[in-house]
Short mmCIF file of C-alpha atoms in Angstrom, two decimals:
data_model
loop_
_atom_site.label_atom_id
_atom_site.label_comp_id
_atom_site.label_asym_id
_atom_site.label_seq_id
_atom_site.Cartn_x
_atom_site.Cartn_y
_atom_site.Cartn_z
CA MET A 1 -27.70 20.94 -43.82
CA ASN A 2 -25.62 19.69 -46.70
CA GLU A 3 -22.51 21.00 -45.05
CA ILE A 4 -23.00 18.89 -41.94
CA LYS A 5 -23.68 15.81 -44.01
CA ASP A 6 -20.42 16.26 -45.83
CA ASN A 7 -18.51 16.33 -42.58
CA VAL A 8 -19.87 13.03 -41.32
CA THR A 9 -17.26 10.38 -41.81
CA THR A 10 -18.46 7.44 -43.84
CA GLN A 11 -15.46 5.31 -43.02
CA VAL A 12 -16.28 2.28 -40.93
CA PRO A 13 -13.74 1.82 -38.11
CA PRO A 14 -11.85 -1.47 -38.35
CA LEU A 15 -13.31 -4.28 -36.28
CA GLY A 16 -10.98 -6.08 -33.91
CA GLY A 17 -9.83 -9.55 -34.81
CA GLN A 18 -6.98 -11.49 -36.28
CA GLY A 19 -4.89 -9.53 -38.72
CA VAL A 20 -6.59 -6.26 -37.92
CA ALA A 21 -4.91 -3.32 -36.27
CA ASP A 22 -5.00 -3.11 -32.48
CA MET A 23 -7.64 -1.03 -30.83
CA ILE A 24 -6.96 1.32 -27.94
CA ILE A 25 -9.67 1.70 -25.32
CA ASN A 26 -9.69 4.02 -22.35
CA ILE A 27 -11.22 2.82 -19.11
CA GLY A 28 -11.58 5.76 -16.78
CA PRO A 29 -10.69 8.19 -15.37
CA GLN A 30 -14.47 8.35 -14.95
CA HIS A 31 -15.68 4.79 -14.88
CA PRO A 32 -17.86 3.05 -12.28
CA ALA A 33 -15.68 -0.07 -12.11
CA THR A 34 -12.47 1.75 -11.25
CA HIS A 35 -13.98 3.16 -8.02
CA GLY A 36 -12.07 6.38 -8.34
CA VAL A 37 -10.09 8.26 -10.89
CA LEU A 38 -7.96 5.48 -12.31
CA HIS A 39 -7.22 5.71 -16.01
CA LEU A 40 -6.33 2.51 -17.83
CA VAL A 41 -5.28 2.60 -21.47
CA ILE A 42 -5.95 -0.83 -22.89
CA THR A 43 -4.61 -2.22 -26.13
CA LEU A 44 -6.99 -4.80 -27.54
CA ASN A 45 -6.89 -7.31 -30.29
CA GLY A 46 -10.49 -8.30 -30.73
CA GLU A 47 -11.57 -8.95 -27.18
CA THR A 48 -8.15 -10.07 -26.05
CA ILE A 49 -6.09 -7.72 -23.92
CA LYS A 50 -2.60 -7.12 -25.23
CA LYS A 51 -1.52 -4.47 -22.79
CA VAL A 52 -2.88 -2.53 -19.82
CA GLU A 53 -1.22 0.75 -19.09
CA PRO A 54 -2.27 2.67 -15.98
CA HIS A 55 -2.10 6.45 -16.16
CA LEU A 56 -2.01 7.76 -12.63
CA GLY A 57 -2.08 11.09 -10.92
CA TYR A 58 -5.67 12.28 -11.22
CA ILE A 59 -5.89 12.50 -7.44
CA HIS A 60 -2.23 13.10 -6.72
CA ARG A 61 -1.89 15.67 -3.93
CA SER A 62 1.78 15.10 -3.19
CA ILE A 63 1.09 14.11 0.38
CA GLU A 64 4.78 13.33 0.85
CA LYS A 65 5.76 16.90 -0.02
CA MET A 66 2.94 18.29 2.11
CA CYS A 67 4.19 16.31 5.12
CA GLU A 68 7.60 17.94 4.85
CA SER A 69 6.09 21.16 6.10
CA LEU A 70 3.84 19.66 8.78
CA SER A 71 4.82 18.79 12.33
CA TYR A 72 4.96 15.22 13.63
CA ARG A 73 1.55 15.66 15.21
CA GLN A 74 -0.06 17.20 12.16
CA PHE A 75 1.16 15.00 9.34
CA ILE A 76 -0.71 11.96 10.67
CA TYR A 77 -4.05 13.50 9.75
CA VAL A 78 -3.10 13.97 6.12
CA THR A 79 -2.46 10.26 5.82
CA SER A 80 -6.12 9.46 6.52
CA ARG A 81 -6.74 10.73 3.03
CA MET A 82 -4.43 8.22 1.39
CA ASP A 83 -6.19 4.91 1.77
CA TYR A 84 -9.42 6.33 3.13
CA LEU A 85 -10.88 2.87 3.77
CA SER A 86 -7.99 2.03 6.09
CA ALA A 87 -7.64 5.55 7.46
CA HIS A 88 -7.18 4.28 10.97
CA ILE A 89 -4.41 1.87 10.00
CA ASN A 90 -2.57 4.60 8.06
CA ASN A 91 -2.63 6.80 11.15
CA HIS A 92 -1.43 3.84 13.17
CA ALA A 93 1.60 3.32 10.92
CA CYS A 94 2.61 6.97 11.18
CA ALA A 95 2.16 7.08 14.95
CA LEU A 96 4.23 3.91 15.33
CA CYS A 97 7.01 5.38 13.24
CA VAL A 98 7.12 8.57 15.31
CA GLU A 99 7.02 6.52 18.51
CA LYS A 100 9.90 4.42 17.23
CA GLY A 101 11.96 7.55 16.73
CA LEU A 102 11.12 9.05 20.09
CA GLN A 103 11.08 5.70 21.92
CA ILE A 104 7.70 6.39 23.44
CA GLU A 105 6.18 3.51 25.36
CA VAL A 106 2.48 3.29 24.54
CA PRO A 107 0.21 2.27 27.45
CA GLU A 108 -1.32 -1.17 27.08
CA ARG A 109 -4.84 0.16 27.08
CA ALA A 110 -4.04 2.37 24.09
CA GLN A 111 -2.43 -0.56 22.29
CA VAL A 112 -5.50 -2.71 22.72
CA ILE A 113 -7.82 0.09 21.61
CA ARG A 114 -5.67 0.69 18.55
CA VAL A 115 -5.70 -2.96 17.55
CA LEU A 116 -9.46 -3.19 18.08
CA MET A 117 -9.97 -0.16 15.86
CA ASP A 118 -7.59 -1.55 13.25
CA GLU A 119 -9.52 -4.76 13.00
CA LEU A 120 -12.88 -2.99 12.88
CA THR A 121 -11.50 -0.88 10.05
CA ARG A 122 -10.30 -3.97 8.26
CA ILE A 123 -13.74 -5.56 8.50
CA ALA A 124 -15.40 -2.38 7.24
CA SER A 125 -12.97 -2.17 4.34
CA HIS A 126 -13.42 -5.81 3.36
CA GLU A 127 -17.19 -5.45 3.62
CA LEU A 128 -17.15 -2.51 1.25
CA TRP A 129 -14.85 -4.37 -1.11
CA TRP A 130 -17.14 -7.41 -1.08
CA GLY A 131 -20.22 -5.42 -1.93
CA ALA A 132 -18.57 -3.22 -4.52
CA MET A 133 -16.82 -6.09 -6.23
CA ALA A 134 -20.06 -8.05 -6.51
CA MET A 135 -21.70 -4.98 -7.99
CA ASP A 136 -18.93 -4.64 -10.57
CA LEU A 137 -19.68 -8.18 -11.65
CA GLY A 138 -23.37 -7.45 -11.97
CA ALA A 139 -24.77 -8.67 -8.66
CA PHE A 140 -26.47 -5.77 -6.96
CA THR A 141 -27.93 -7.33 -3.81
CA PRO A 142 -24.67 -8.12 -1.95
CA PHE A 143 -23.87 -4.41 -1.89
CA PHE A 144 -26.83 -3.71 0.39
CA HIS A 145 -26.04 -6.62 2.66
CA ALA A 146 -22.42 -5.52 2.99
CA PHE A 147 -23.32 -1.92 3.66
CA ARG A 148 -25.86 -2.90 6.30
CA GLU A 149 -23.06 -4.46 8.37
CA ARG A 150 -20.52 -1.79 7.52
CA GLU A 151 -22.88 0.90 8.72
CA ASN A 152 -22.69 -0.58 12.24
CA ILE A 153 -18.92 -0.17 12.25
CA ASN A 154 -19.18 3.40 11.02
CA ASP A 155 -21.59 4.13 13.86
CA ILE A 156 -19.17 2.65 16.39
CA MET A 157 -16.37 4.77 14.94
CA GLU A 158 -18.52 7.89 15.00
CA GLU A 159 -19.34 7.42 18.65
CA THR A 160 -15.75 7.01 19.82
CA CYS A 161 -13.67 8.90 17.25
CA GLY A 162 -16.16 11.55 16.19
CA ALA A 163 -15.81 10.68 12.53
CA ARG A 164 -17.06 7.88 10.37
CA LEU A 165 -14.40 7.51 7.70
CA THR A 166 -11.29 9.61 8.30
CA MET A 167 -11.05 8.89 11.98
CA ASN A 168 -7.84 10.73 12.99
CA TYR A 169 -8.13 8.96 16.32
CA ILE A 170 -4.49 7.98 16.84
CA VAL A 171 -1.94 10.42 18.18
CA PRO A 172 1.74 9.75 18.93
CA GLY A 173 1.71 8.09 22.34
CA GLY A 174 -1.75 6.60 22.28
CA VAL A 175 -5.22 7.55 21.18
CA MET A 176 -6.87 10.94 21.22
CA GLN A 177 -9.51 10.19 23.83
CA ASP A 178 -10.86 7.25 25.74
CA ILE A 179 -13.40 4.91 24.19
CA HIS A 180 -17.07 5.74 24.49
CA PRO A 181 -18.84 3.95 27.39
CA ASN A 182 -21.02 2.12 24.86
CA PHE A 183 -18.07 0.91 22.82
CA GLN A 184 -17.67 -2.62 24.17
CA GLN A 185 -21.35 -3.40 24.18
CA ARG A 186 -21.85 -2.08 20.64
CA VAL A 187 -18.88 -3.98 19.24
CA LYS A 188 -20.17 -7.16 20.83
CA SER A 189 -23.60 -6.69 19.37
CA PHE A 190 -22.03 -6.01 15.96
CA ILE A 191 -20.04 -9.25 16.18
CA ALA A 192 -23.22 -11.15 17.03
CA VAL A 193 -25.03 -9.60 14.07
CA TYR A 194 -22.13 -10.30 11.75
CA LYS A 195 -21.95 -13.94 12.78
CA SER A 196 -25.62 -14.42 12.13
CA LYS A 197 -25.26 -12.93 8.65
CA VAL A 198 -21.95 -14.34 7.43
CA ASP A 199 -23.50 -17.53 6.06
CA GLU A 200 -25.63 -15.40 3.77
CA TYR A 201 -22.48 -14.05 2.19
CA TYR A 202 -21.32 -17.49 1.22
CA GLU A 203 -24.80 -18.51 0.09
CA MET A 204 -25.29 -15.41 -2.00
CA LEU A 205 -21.98 -15.17 -3.80
CA THR A 206 -19.35 -17.76 -2.95
CA GLY A 207 -21.51 -20.72 -3.83
CA ASN A 208 -22.99 -19.14 -6.93
CA THR A 209 -21.98 -20.99 -10.11
CA ILE A 210 -22.11 -17.91 -12.32
CA PHE A 211 -19.92 -16.06 -9.89
CA ILE A 212 -17.38 -18.88 -9.63
CA ASN A 213 -17.19 -19.14 -13.42
CA ARG A 214 -16.38 -15.48 -13.66
CA MET A 215 -13.65 -15.69 -11.03
CA LYS A 216 -11.96 -19.03 -11.46
CA GLY A 217 -8.80 -19.00 -13.55
CA VAL A 218 -9.12 -15.27 -14.12
CA GLY A 219 -6.16 -12.98 -13.49
CA VAL A 220 -3.69 -15.72 -12.62
CA ILE A 221 -0.40 -14.60 -11.12
CA SER A 222 2.18 -17.04 -9.81
CA LYS A 223 3.75 -16.82 -6.38
CA GLU A 224 7.16 -15.80 -7.80
CA ASP A 225 5.63 -13.08 -9.95
CA ALA A 226 3.52 -11.77 -7.09
CA ILE A 227 6.65 -11.32 -4.97
CA SER A 228 8.61 -9.85 -7.86
CA PHE A 229 5.88 -7.28 -8.48
CA GLY A 230 5.95 -6.38 -4.79
CA MET A 231 2.37 -7.49 -4.21
CA THR A 232 1.29 -7.68 -0.59
CA GLY A 233 -1.85 -8.18 1.44
CA PRO A 234 -4.80 -10.38 0.49
CA ALA A 235 -3.98 -9.99 -3.21
CA ALA A 236 -0.60 -11.65 -2.70
CA ARG A 237 -1.89 -14.20 -0.20
CA GLY A 238 -4.24 -15.45 -2.90
CA SER A 239 -1.06 -16.56 -4.66
CA ALA A 240 0.22 -18.39 -1.57
CA VAL A 241 2.66 -15.65 -0.58
CA THR A 242 2.97 -15.53 3.19
CA CYS A 243 3.32 -11.84 3.89
CA ASP A 244 1.09 -10.83 6.80
CA VAL A 245 3.00 -8.08 8.58
CA ARG A 246 0.99 -8.72 11.74
CA LYS A 247 2.43 -12.25 11.87
CA TYR A 248 6.04 -11.77 10.74
CA TYR A 249 6.87 -8.27 11.96
CA PRO A 250 4.38 -7.92 14.81
CA TYR A 251 3.66 -4.50 16.23
CA GLU A 252 1.63 -3.54 19.30
CA ILE A 253 0.12 -6.68 20.80
CA TYR A 254 -0.31 -8.77 17.65
CA ASN A 255 2.27 -11.32 18.81
CA LYS A 256 0.10 -12.18 21.81
CA LEU A 257 -3.03 -12.80 19.76
CA GLN A 258 -4.35 -15.98 18.23
CA PHE A 259 -5.20 -15.64 14.57
CA ASP A 260 -4.33 -17.37 11.34
CA GLU A 261 -2.73 -16.00 8.25
CA ILE A 262 -5.10 -16.84 5.41
CA THR A 263 -3.51 -18.01 2.18
CA GLU A 264 -4.91 -19.72 -0.90
CA THR A 265 -3.05 -21.54 -3.62
CA GLY A 266 -5.40 -20.76 -6.51
CA CYS A 267 -3.42 -17.70 -7.66
CA ASP A 268 -6.57 -16.41 -9.42
CA SER A 269 -9.36 -13.96 -8.67
CA LEU A 270 -11.35 -16.57 -6.77
CA ALA A 271 -8.41 -17.22 -4.46
CA ARG A 272 -8.00 -13.52 -3.72
CA TYR A 273 -11.73 -13.29 -3.09
CA LEU A 274 -11.70 -16.19 -0.65
CA VAL A 275 -8.69 -14.82 1.23
CA ARG A 276 -10.41 -11.52 1.90
CA LEU A 277 -13.67 -13.08 2.91
CA ARG A 278 -11.97 -15.46 5.31
CA GLU A 279 -9.82 -12.66 6.68
CA ILE A 280 -12.93 -10.99 8.05
CA ASN A 281 -13.41 -14.01 10.30
CA GLU A 282 -9.85 -13.69 11.59
CA SER A 283 -10.46 -10.05 12.43
CA VAL A 284 -13.60 -11.09 14.29
CA LYS A 285 -11.49 -13.62 16.19
CA ILE A 286 -9.03 -10.91 17.23
CA ILE A 287 -11.79 -8.58 18.36
CA GLU A 288 -13.39 -11.33 20.42
CA GLN A 289 -10.10 -11.97 22.21
CA LEU A 290 -9.71 -8.34 23.19
CA ILE A 291 -13.10 -6.80 23.65
CA ASP A 292 -13.76 -8.12 27.17
CA THR A 293 -10.25 -7.61 28.44
CA ILE A 294 -9.36 -4.03 27.58
CA PRO A 295 -6.85 -3.25 30.34
CA GLU A 296 -7.45 -0.32 32.68
CA GLY A 297 -5.05 2.58 32.66
CA GLU A 298 -4.02 5.55 30.61
CA PHE A 299 -5.14 5.88 27.01
CA GLN A 300 -2.23 8.13 26.13
CA ALA A 301 1.41 8.32 27.16
CA LYS A 302 2.71 11.65 28.37
CA THR A 303 4.52 13.33 25.50
CA LYS A 304 6.04 16.74 24.94
CA ALA A 305 3.89 19.36 23.23
CA VAL A 306 6.40 19.73 20.40
CA LEU A 307 7.85 16.51 19.09
CA LYS A 308 11.38 16.43 17.72
CA LEU A 309 12.61 13.22 16.20
CA PRO A 310 16.34 12.57 16.61
CA LYS A 311 18.50 12.68 13.51
CA GLY A 312 18.15 9.42 11.65
CA GLU A 313 15.88 7.22 9.62
CA PHE A 314 12.86 5.27 10.76
CA TYR A 315 10.80 2.73 8.89
CA GLN A 316 7.58 1.15 10.08
CA LYS A 317 5.42 -1.32 8.23
CA VAL A 318 1.88 -2.30 9.09
CA GLU A 319 -0.76 -4.48 7.51
CA THR A 320 -3.60 -2.40 6.11
CA ALA A 321 -6.68 -3.90 4.55
CA ARG A 322 -4.88 -3.80 1.19
CA GLY A 323 -1.41 -4.93 2.19
CA GLU A 324 1.84 -3.65 3.54
CA LEU A 325 2.01 0.06 4.19
CA GLY A 326 5.48 1.40 4.91
CA VAL A 327 6.22 4.76 6.46
CA TYR A 328 9.79 5.92 6.00
CA ILE A 329 10.78 9.06 7.89
CA VAL A 330 14.12 10.78 7.41
CA SER A 331 14.73 13.24 10.22
CA GLU A 332 17.29 15.98 10.54
CA GLY A 333 16.40 16.52 14.19
CA GLY A 334 13.83 19.26 13.61
CA THR A 335 10.12 19.53 14.29
CA THR A 336 9.15 18.51 10.76
CA PRO A 337 10.32 15.49 8.78
CA TYR A 338 13.04 16.11 6.21
CA ARG A 339 11.60 13.48 3.92
CA ILE A 340 8.69 11.10 4.19
CA LYS A 341 7.96 8.20 1.91
CA PHE A 342 4.77 6.18 1.99
CA ARG A 343 5.17 2.78 0.46
CA SER A 344 1.55 2.20 -0.41
CA PRO A 345 0.26 -1.31 -1.05
CA GLY A 346 -2.04 -0.31 -3.92
CA PHE A 347 0.80 1.15 -5.97
CA SER A 348 2.67 -2.13 -6.12
CA ASN A 349 -0.45 -4.25 -6.47
CA LEU A 350 -1.57 -2.19 -9.45
CA SER A 351 1.77 -2.68 -11.19
CA ALA A 352 0.96 -6.37 -11.50
CA LEU A 353 -2.33 -5.74 -13.33
CA ASP A 354 -0.73 -5.56 -16.77
CA HIS A 355 1.01 -8.89 -16.28
CA MET A 356 -2.19 -10.49 -14.97
CA ALA A 357 -4.45 -9.20 -17.70
CA ARG A 358 -2.40 -9.92 -20.81
CA GLY A 359 -4.06 -12.55 -22.94
CA SER A 360 -7.38 -12.54 -21.11
CA LYS A 361 -10.68 -11.11 -22.29
CA ILE A 362 -11.65 -7.54 -21.61
CA GLY A 363 -14.72 -8.62 -19.63
CA ASP A 364 -12.47 -10.31 -17.10
CA LEU A 365 -10.57 -7.12 -16.37
CA VAL A 366 -13.29 -5.96 -13.99
CA ALA A 367 -12.94 -9.16 -11.96
CA MET A 368 -9.19 -8.65 -11.75
CA MET A 369 -9.46 -5.03 -10.72
CA GLY A 370 -12.15 -5.92 -8.22
CA THR A 371 -10.08 -8.56 -6.48
CA LEU A 372 -6.98 -6.35 -6.37
CA ASP A 373 -9.10 -4.00 -4.24
CA LEU A 374 -7.59 -0.81 -5.59
CA VAL A 375 -8.13 2.45 -3.74
CA ILE A 376 -6.95 5.21 -6.02
CA PRO A 377 -5.90 7.90 -3.48
CA ASP A 378 -3.71 5.21 -1.93
CA ILE A 379 -1.98 4.67 -5.29
CA ASP A 380 -1.60 8.34 -6.22
CA ARG A 381 -0.98 9.72 -2.71
CA MET B 1 19.16 -14.27 10.02
CA ASN B 2 19.41 -11.54 12.60
CA THR B 3 21.21 -8.28 11.89
CA GLU B 4 24.55 -9.48 13.31
CA GLU B 5 24.64 -12.64 11.22
CA LEU B 6 23.50 -10.68 8.23
CA LYS B 7 26.30 -8.17 8.76
CA ILE B 8 28.94 -10.90 8.77
CA LYS B 9 27.47 -12.55 5.70
CA VAL B 10 27.13 -9.31 3.72
CA THR B 11 30.65 -8.04 4.50
CA GLU B 12 32.00 -11.43 3.53
CA LEU B 13 30.11 -11.37 0.24
CA LEU B 14 30.53 -7.67 -0.54
CA PRO B 15 33.78 -6.42 0.98
CA ASN B 16 33.63 -2.96 -0.64
CA VAL B 17 30.48 -1.66 1.03
CA ILE B 18 30.45 0.93 3.81
CA LEU B 19 28.22 -0.05 6.72
CA GLU B 20 26.11 2.50 8.53
CA GLU B 21 25.85 2.36 12.32
CA GLY B 22 22.85 2.82 14.60
CA THR B 23 20.10 1.78 12.21
CA GLU B 24 17.26 -0.63 12.83
CA TRP B 25 18.06 -2.75 9.79
CA LEU B 26 21.45 -3.46 8.31
CA THR B 27 22.24 -0.45 6.13
CA PHE B 28 25.16 0.04 3.81
CA ASN B 29 26.36 2.55 1.23
CA ILE B 30 27.60 1.65 -2.20
CA GLU B 31 28.86 3.44 -5.28
CA PRO B 32 26.11 3.83 -7.92
CA ALA B 33 28.13 1.78 -10.40
CA GLN B 34 28.13 -1.17 -7.97
CA LEU B 35 24.34 -1.36 -7.68
CA LYS B 36 23.67 -4.06 -10.25
CA ALA B 37 26.36 -6.35 -8.87
CA VAL B 38 25.29 -5.82 -5.27
CA ALA B 39 21.60 -6.34 -6.10
CA THR B 40 22.33 -9.51 -8.01
CA ALA B 41 24.37 -10.85 -5.11
CA LEU B 42 21.63 -10.04 -2.59
CA ARG B 43 19.00 -11.70 -4.77
CA SER B 44 20.83 -14.84 -5.80
CA ASN B 45 22.86 -15.79 -2.72
CA ASP B 46 21.27 -18.87 -1.17
CA ALA B 47 21.71 -17.69 2.39
CA LEU B 48 20.30 -14.20 1.68
CA GLN B 49 17.61 -14.52 -1.01
CA PHE B 50 16.28 -10.99 -0.98
CA ASP B 51 13.36 -11.64 -3.30
CA PHE B 52 11.13 -8.76 -2.25
CA LEU B 53 12.14 -5.18 -3.06
CA PHE B 54 9.54 -3.34 -1.05
CA CYS B 55 10.56 0.29 -1.27
CA ILE B 56 12.58 2.40 -3.66
CA THR B 57 12.90 6.06 -2.89
CA CYS B 58 15.20 9.02 -3.13
CA ILE B 59 16.22 11.78 -0.73
CA ASP B 60 17.32 15.22 -1.89
CA TRP B 61 20.16 16.44 0.33
CA LYS B 62 20.67 19.58 -1.81
CA THR B 63 24.37 18.78 -2.31
CA HIS B 64 23.62 15.29 -3.56
CA LEU B 65 20.78 12.79 -3.99
CA THR B 66 20.60 9.48 -2.16
CA MET B 67 18.82 6.48 -3.62
CA VAL B 68 17.44 4.19 -0.92
CA TYR B 69 16.50 0.57 -1.62
CA HIS B 70 14.72 -1.56 0.98
CA PHE B 71 15.05 -5.29 0.48
CA ASN B 72 13.29 -8.09 2.26
CA SER B 73 13.39 -11.85 2.04
CA THR B 74 10.02 -13.56 2.14
CA ILE B 75 11.84 -16.78 2.97
CA PHE B 76 14.14 -15.71 5.83
CA ARG B 77 12.23 -12.54 6.82
CA HIS B 78 15.32 -10.38 7.08
CA ASN B 79 15.70 -6.84 5.76
CA VAL B 80 18.52 -4.81 4.37
CA VAL B 81 18.81 -1.21 3.22
CA VAL B 82 21.13 -0.18 0.39
CA LYS B 83 22.00 3.43 -0.32
CA ALA B 84 23.77 5.05 -3.22
CA LYS B 85 24.90 8.64 -3.45
CA LEU B 86 24.14 10.37 -6.76
CA ASP B 87 25.44 13.53 -8.34
CA VAL B 88 22.81 16.25 -8.04
CA ALA B 89 23.54 17.74 -11.47
CA LYS B 90 23.45 14.49 -13.41
CA PRO B 91 21.82 11.77 -11.32
CA GLU B 92 22.03 8.40 -13.00
CA ILE B 93 21.85 4.82 -11.79
CA GLU B 94 21.22 1.37 -13.22
CA THR B 95 17.67 0.03 -13.23
CA LEU B 96 16.67 -3.03 -11.22
CA CYS B 97 13.62 -3.87 -13.38
CA ASP B 98 15.11 -7.07 -14.72
CA ILE B 99 15.57 -8.52 -11.22
CA TRP B 100 12.45 -7.19 -9.47
CA ARG B 101 9.51 -6.21 -11.67
CA THR B 102 8.18 -3.86 -8.98
CA ALA B 103 11.14 -1.57 -9.69
CA GLU B 104 9.51 -0.49 -12.95
CA PHE B 105 6.78 1.61 -11.31
CA HIS B 106 8.84 2.74 -8.35
CA GLU B 107 11.67 3.93 -10.58
CA ARG B 108 9.27 5.81 -12.83
CA GLU B 109 8.00 7.62 -9.76
CA VAL B 110 11.51 8.54 -8.63
CA TYR B 111 12.37 9.60 -12.19
CA GLU B 112 9.58 12.15 -12.41
CA MET B 113 9.70 13.34 -8.81
CA PHE B 114 13.49 13.62 -8.44
CA GLY B 115 14.80 13.57 -12.00
CA VAL B 116 16.95 10.48 -11.53
CA ASN B 117 17.75 8.71 -14.78
CA PHE B 118 17.58 4.94 -14.68
CA SER B 119 19.72 3.50 -17.41
CA ASN B 120 18.31 0.50 -19.28
CA HIS B 121 14.81 1.05 -17.86
CA PRO B 122 12.37 -0.36 -20.45
CA ASP B 123 9.75 2.37 -20.18
CA LEU B 124 10.99 5.48 -18.41
CA ARG B 125 8.07 7.92 -18.77
CA LEU B 126 5.98 10.13 -16.54
CA LEU B 127 3.62 8.10 -14.35
CA ILE B 128 1.89 10.42 -11.90
CA LEU B 129 2.62 13.86 -13.33
CA PRO B 130 0.50 15.02 -16.27
CA ASP B 131 1.79 14.51 -19.81
CA GLY B 132 3.88 17.40 -21.01
CA TRP B 133 4.96 18.38 -17.51
CA GLU B 134 7.69 20.96 -17.75
CA GLY B 135 9.78 22.47 -15.06
CA LYS B 136 11.50 21.14 -12.02
CA ASN B 137 10.98 17.82 -10.34
CA PRO B 138 8.38 18.37 -7.63
CA MET B 139 10.00 16.44 -4.79
CA ARG B 140 13.31 18.27 -5.07
CA LYS B 141 13.92 20.71 -2.22
CA ASP B 142 14.31 23.69 -4.57
CA PHE B 143 10.87 23.17 -6.14
CA GLU B 144 8.61 26.16 -5.71
CA ASP B 145 4.96 26.40 -6.67
CA ALA B 146 3.57 29.81 -5.86
CA VAL B 147 -0.07 28.68 -6.01
CA ASN B 148 -0.33 25.19 -4.60
CA MET B 149 2.44 25.01 -2.02
CA ILE B 150 1.43 24.24 1.54
CA ARG B 151 3.50 25.96 4.15
CA LEU B 152 3.10 26.76 7.80
#
């Protein structure tokens, strides 16, 4: 008994504050607010953040290396596991890149189906973000509201694609199979439900004083810095960066559609929050334009069984729910890519976190991480 | 600017570069030692203004390594690709961290995956690989892992 007592340290650890040594705190890799295995090493002085250092790799599977030994049909499915909340859009980027190399013309019906699925995915991803971010900040109810709507989208996906999260629905040349006969009617009823509920979102969170106080002026990043850090997607558009790939480098039928690029000038967490919430409405707008006019025809172009990309390099960027995803394929003319690089939006967005967080209080870090909408497998790949 | 206009402007500004044909975006090869000067010119020229470095990666060609930089201008919406050939035994190139902050993370990734040394990088450490990683760089073509390798 005495022995144990002797071993107990009686030294009191130094409290943070002026003139006292810095304190190092680990957030993660197992932490509810990081939504995955992100490890942040934070240097604190009192409650003030001096430095945030991300340690990555807890879910690194080297997808790029894996793809080097997979064929052009197979590698697409691995990419669903990168940003699993935009699985469909990841697949889309890869398929577009392969189609660019092979110069495959995708039938219009397939293009419309792809865009519809993209936008449904985007809504589902933003819904999850909205609920999870509110929960991080201590509001539990929005999570259930968000998941109620998101569940509808998952059901629609399940019916047509056969899977709820990692859809693997897109193949080079089109989509794997035609849409389910119920698809149009179910999407329309989802849109109606969403529209009847969207006001609740604003009532519950956006107009809440406590919520606004926690978001406003938190995690400020200027437009120049956002571009310099390579930020894209809603996180960058909150700092007034115009960077929507769908608008400036349109793919598929996006140039024929009417939708607005949402930007805010606040540069803070509230601005990033508002951008994402308003983006859902734009996705709804796109779906409404397409859902009644899905053209008849083939859902898949005729392609060879074994795809061989010509020698060369191909780059395709798309707008995922988190920002710009780039797929860079280097081909030597064989059946597998020589080198593949995925430029993931989360990786660059995370790099700005240190800059954003310096000088703010540790309690605000959760709001910053929440509005960056980090998905860890997307960062680690 | 479209690719043709960009081509004229870039060759006028940087006469020493070697243009590559048949690519989607204007692509040119430079010597590694030229990188800093070329990058500064691309960033600061008023008609170019490449303010967004969206992708830094490396390709292992066994005989040599190639660094690939993708630049974009958020003002003019044009893209350019810059490539530099590195020695496979002692790959070294200047960092771009002081011009584009995003280079910091991307270069750390290339450093650990390909073993490229970025001179003057403020914090060149492992990012994704576990601390104390020993052995070859995983994205090199000669990397072998008897247990975890996926092969068909």
